[in-house]
XYZ file of C-alpha atoms in Angstrom:
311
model
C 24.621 -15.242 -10.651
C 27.293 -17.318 -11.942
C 26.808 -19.227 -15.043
C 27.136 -23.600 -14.937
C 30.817 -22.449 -17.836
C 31.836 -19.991 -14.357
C 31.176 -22.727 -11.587
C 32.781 -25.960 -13.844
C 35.996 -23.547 -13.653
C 36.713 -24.190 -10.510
C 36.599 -27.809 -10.597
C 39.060 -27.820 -13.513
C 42.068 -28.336 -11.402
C 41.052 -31.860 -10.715
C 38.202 -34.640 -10.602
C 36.317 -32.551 -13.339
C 34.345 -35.252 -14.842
C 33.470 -36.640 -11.212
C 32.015 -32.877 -10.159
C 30.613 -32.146 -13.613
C 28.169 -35.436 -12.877
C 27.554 -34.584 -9.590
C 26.749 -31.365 -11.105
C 24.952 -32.393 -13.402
C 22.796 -35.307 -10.578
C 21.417 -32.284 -8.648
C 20.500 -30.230 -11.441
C 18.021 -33.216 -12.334
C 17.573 -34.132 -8.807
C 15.813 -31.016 -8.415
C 11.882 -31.409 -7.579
C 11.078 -28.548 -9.786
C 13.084 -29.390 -12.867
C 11.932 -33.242 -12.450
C 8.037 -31.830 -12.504
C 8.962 -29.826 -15.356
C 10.343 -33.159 -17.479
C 7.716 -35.389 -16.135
C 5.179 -32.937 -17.412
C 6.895 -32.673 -21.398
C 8.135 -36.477 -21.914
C 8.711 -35.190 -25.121
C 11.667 -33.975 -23.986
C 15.369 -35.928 -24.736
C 18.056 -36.632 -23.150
C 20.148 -34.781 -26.027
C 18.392 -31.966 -24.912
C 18.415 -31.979 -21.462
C 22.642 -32.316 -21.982
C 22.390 -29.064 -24.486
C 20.710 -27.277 -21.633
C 22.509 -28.259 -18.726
C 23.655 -25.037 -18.137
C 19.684 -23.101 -18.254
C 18.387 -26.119 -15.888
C 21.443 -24.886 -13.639
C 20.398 -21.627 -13.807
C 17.141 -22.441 -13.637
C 17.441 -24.420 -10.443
C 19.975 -21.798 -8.432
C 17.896 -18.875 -9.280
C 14.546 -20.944 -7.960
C 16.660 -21.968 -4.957
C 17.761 -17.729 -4.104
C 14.158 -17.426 -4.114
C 13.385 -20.091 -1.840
C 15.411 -18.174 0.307
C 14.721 -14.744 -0.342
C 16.366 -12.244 1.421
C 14.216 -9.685 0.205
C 13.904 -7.253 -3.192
C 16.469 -5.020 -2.230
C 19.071 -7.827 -1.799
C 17.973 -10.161 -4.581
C 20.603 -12.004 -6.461
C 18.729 -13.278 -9.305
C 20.128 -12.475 -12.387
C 17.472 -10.095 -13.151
C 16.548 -9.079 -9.478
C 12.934 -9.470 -8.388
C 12.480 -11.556 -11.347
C 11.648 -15.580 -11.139
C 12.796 -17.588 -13.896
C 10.095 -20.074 -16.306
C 11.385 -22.455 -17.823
C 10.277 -22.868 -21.858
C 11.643 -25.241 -25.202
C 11.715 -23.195 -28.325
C 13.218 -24.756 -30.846
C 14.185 -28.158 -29.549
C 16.242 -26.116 -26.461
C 15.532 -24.456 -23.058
C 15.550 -21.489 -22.799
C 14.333 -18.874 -19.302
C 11.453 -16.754 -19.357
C 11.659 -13.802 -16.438
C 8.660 -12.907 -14.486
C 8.429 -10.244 -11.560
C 8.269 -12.229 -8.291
C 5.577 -11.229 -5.290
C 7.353 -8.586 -3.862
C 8.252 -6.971 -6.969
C 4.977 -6.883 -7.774
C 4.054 -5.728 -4.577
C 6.860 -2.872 -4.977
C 5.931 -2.179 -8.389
C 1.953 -1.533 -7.367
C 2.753 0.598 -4.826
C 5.224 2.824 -7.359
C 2.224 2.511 -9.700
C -0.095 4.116 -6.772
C 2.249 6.777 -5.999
C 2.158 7.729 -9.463
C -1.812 8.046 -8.968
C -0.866 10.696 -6.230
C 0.230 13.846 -7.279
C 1.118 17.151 -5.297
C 2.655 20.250 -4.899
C 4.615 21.880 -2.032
C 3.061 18.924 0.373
C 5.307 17.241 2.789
C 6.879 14.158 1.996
C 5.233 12.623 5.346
C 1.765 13.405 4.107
C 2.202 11.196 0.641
C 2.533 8.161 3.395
C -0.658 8.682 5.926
C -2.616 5.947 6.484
C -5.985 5.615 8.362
C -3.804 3.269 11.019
C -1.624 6.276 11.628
C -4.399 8.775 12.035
C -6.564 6.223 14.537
C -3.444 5.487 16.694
C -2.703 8.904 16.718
C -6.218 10.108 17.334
C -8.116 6.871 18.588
C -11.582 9.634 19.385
C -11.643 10.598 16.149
C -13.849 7.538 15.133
C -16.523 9.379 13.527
C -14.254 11.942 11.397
C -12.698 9.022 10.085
C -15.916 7.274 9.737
C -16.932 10.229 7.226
C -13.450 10.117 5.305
C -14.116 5.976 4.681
C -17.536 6.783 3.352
C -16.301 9.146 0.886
C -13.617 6.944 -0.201
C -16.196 4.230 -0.310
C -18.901 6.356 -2.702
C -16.514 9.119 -4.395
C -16.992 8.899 -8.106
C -15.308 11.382 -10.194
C -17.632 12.235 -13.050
C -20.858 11.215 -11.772
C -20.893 12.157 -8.258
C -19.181 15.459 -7.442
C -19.649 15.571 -3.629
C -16.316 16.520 -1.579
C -15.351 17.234 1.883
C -14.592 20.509 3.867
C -12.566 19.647 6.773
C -11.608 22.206 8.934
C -9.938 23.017 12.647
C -7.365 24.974 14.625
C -3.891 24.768 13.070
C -1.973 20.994 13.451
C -4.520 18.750 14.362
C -4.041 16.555 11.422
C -5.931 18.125 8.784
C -3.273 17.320 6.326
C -2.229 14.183 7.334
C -5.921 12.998 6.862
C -6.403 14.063 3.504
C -3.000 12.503 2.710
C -4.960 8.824 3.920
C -7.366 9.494 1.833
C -5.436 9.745 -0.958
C -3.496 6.582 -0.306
C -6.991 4.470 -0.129
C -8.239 6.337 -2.890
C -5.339 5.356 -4.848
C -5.981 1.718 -4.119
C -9.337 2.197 -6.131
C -6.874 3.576 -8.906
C -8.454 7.231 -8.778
C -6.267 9.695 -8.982
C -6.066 12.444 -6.592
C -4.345 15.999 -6.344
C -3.197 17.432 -3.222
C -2.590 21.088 -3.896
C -1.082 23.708 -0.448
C -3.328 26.694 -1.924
C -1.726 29.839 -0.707
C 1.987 28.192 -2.391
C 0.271 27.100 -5.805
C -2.071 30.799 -6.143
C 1.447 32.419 -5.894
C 3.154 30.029 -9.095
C -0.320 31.008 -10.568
C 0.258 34.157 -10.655
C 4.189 34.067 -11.398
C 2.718 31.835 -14.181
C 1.399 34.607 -16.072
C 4.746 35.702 -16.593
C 6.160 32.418 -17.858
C 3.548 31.186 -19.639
C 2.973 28.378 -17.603
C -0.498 29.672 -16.252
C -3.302 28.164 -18.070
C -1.488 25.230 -17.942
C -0.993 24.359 -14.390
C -4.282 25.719 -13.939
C -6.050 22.832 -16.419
C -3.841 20.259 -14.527
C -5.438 21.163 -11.324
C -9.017 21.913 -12.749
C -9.437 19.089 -14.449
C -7.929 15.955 -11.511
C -10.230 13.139 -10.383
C -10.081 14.001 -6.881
C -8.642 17.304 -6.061
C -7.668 18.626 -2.416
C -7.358 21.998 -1.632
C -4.840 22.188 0.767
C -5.306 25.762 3.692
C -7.470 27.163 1.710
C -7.956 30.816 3.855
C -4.279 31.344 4.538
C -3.413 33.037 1.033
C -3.728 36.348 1.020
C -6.844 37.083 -0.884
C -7.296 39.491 -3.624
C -10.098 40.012 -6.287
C -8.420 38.125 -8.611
C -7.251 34.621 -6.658
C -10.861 34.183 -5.619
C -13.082 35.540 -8.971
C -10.223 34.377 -11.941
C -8.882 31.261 -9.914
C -10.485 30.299 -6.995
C -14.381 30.534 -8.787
C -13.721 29.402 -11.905
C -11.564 26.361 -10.711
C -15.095 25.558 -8.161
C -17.354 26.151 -11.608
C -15.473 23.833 -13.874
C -15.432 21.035 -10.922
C -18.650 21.463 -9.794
C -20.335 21.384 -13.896
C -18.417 18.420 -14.387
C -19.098 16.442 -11.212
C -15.680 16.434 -10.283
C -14.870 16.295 -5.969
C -13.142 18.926 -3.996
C -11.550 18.479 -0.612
C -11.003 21.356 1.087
C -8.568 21.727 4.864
C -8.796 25.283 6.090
C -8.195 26.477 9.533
C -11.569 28.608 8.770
C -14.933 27.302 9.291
C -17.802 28.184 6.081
C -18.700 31.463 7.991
C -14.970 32.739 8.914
C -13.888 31.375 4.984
C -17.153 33.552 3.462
C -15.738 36.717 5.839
C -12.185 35.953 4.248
C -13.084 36.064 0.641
C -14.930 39.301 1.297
C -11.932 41.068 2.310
C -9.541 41.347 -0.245
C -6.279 43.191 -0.377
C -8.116 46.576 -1.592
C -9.969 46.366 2.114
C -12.789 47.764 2.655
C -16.214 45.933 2.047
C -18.137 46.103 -0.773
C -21.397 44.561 -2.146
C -20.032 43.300 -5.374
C -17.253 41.495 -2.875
C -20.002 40.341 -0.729
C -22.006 38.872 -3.692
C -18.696 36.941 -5.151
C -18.063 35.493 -1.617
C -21.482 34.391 -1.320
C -21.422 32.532 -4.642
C -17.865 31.175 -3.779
C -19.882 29.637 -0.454
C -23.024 28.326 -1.743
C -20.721 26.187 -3.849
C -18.574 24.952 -1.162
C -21.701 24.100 1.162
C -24.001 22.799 -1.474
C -20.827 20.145 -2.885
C -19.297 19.127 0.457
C -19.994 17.848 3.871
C -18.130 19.668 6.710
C -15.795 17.546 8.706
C -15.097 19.545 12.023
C -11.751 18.246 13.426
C -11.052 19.322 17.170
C -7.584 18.515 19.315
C -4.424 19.114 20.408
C -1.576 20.578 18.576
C 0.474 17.621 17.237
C 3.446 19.929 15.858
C 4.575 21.337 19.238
């Protein structure tokens, strides 16, 4: 934005004085700068002259917004910013304050930051509830469950979670990513983990130290979602070491778990028996069992039907 010293330039090749009033007319012509006067008489005209040039400013800035062409092509001097006009010391001077729709921009950065995941689809981070009714306009009821959770979920004191499960692409995902976004808007954080992915950097961890870490990250989020849990390959020590203790710790501290798996309770229990070693064992029977009763005693089971929305 050009400055009132930039603008008198070009009227310096002749009838300077003539523009500079005419100027200097519509700066105090303006409705906003003449409310701003009427409402601080104490105001001179010595000092209206001395800040001819912030009224200007003042004034074009006020008039960009008037016509805004949107955030992304703002040309405010500080863009998405609307100037306030203050006296501090017997002269004007502009105060900068983010506009609507950089406020609007800024809260949704803000909620995004409230979202975290790893190794989920880009997509997934933007599902809304519109999306998934439009997409799947029977699915009234499943979504009907989601909303309540969303509507009751409180990390801390209420540790109740969702199991959601269903043949392979029928939006699974993409409903836990809604989720998310709405719980965001209650500013609760949420965690959106693909399991069989982050069990593999759990177990590369070891080697880099970064184990216990990421593990404590994922333990200890508001909201966690466990992403196909049941297509990992299982072993003894994903579902006792990670997979059980992570489910302890949540389910001591009241903390919710959402689970997507293409396995319903019965074929998940049957998967954590069988671990690489094969075979069945008691012992694995027993750990699977405990695994379960957490899972059904801390979550309702959403069973999602319908077609294939990846082919």
């Amino acid at each position: 934005m050009d400055s009132i010293g930039k603008t008198i330039n070009h009227f310096l090749n002749g009838g300077f004085e003539e523009r500079y009033r005419q100027l200097t007319e519509s700066v105090l012509e303006n409705q906003r700068i003449r409310s701003y006067l009427a409402k601080h008489p104490y105001i001179t005209e010595r000092q209206v002259e001395r800040g001819i040039n912030e009224l200007y400013q003042y004034k074009t800035q006020w008039d960009n917004c008037d016509a805004c062409p949107g955030l992304s092509k703002c040309p405010n001097i500080v863009q998405g910013y609307q100037p306030r006009l203050t006296v501090y010391r017997g002269d004007f001077q502009l105060e900068y304050h983010m506009c609507t729709h950089k406020k609007k921009a800024e809260e949704q950065r803000r909620q995004a930051a409230l979202i975290q995941s790893f190794y989920i689809p880009k997509e997934i981070m933007n599902a809304t509830f519109d999306d998934f009714y439009e997409d799947h306009p029977s699915r009234t009821m499943i979504a009907a469950k989601a909303l309540e959770f969303i509507l009751h979920v409180n990390p801390g004191e209420n540790g109740r979670g969702l199991y959601i499960h269903g043949p392979f692409g029928v939006g699974k995902t993409f409903l836990t990513g809604a989720i998310a976004n709405e719980l965001a808007d209650r500013n609760i954080q949420t965690m959106i983990v693909y399991s069989p992915d982050f069990f593999r950097e759990l177990k590369n961890g070891i080697h880099d130290g970064s184990y216990q870490q990421k593990l404590e990250q994922v333990k200890r989020a508001p909201v966690l979602i466990l992403d196909d849990i049941g297509a990992e390959t299982m072993s003894n020590w994903v579902r006792d070491d990670i997979l059980g203790a992570l489910l302890q710790f949540r389910m001591m501290e009241k903390l919710p778990t959402l689970f997507t798996s293409n396995f319903d309770l019965d074929e998940l229990e049957h998967h954590l028996t069988y671990t690489q070693r094969g075979g069945l064992e008691k012992m694995d029977q027993l750990k699977a069992k405990r695994i379960m009763e957490r899972v059904r005693h801390m979550n309702e089971v959403v069973d999602m039907k319908g077609e294939n929305r990846r082919k």
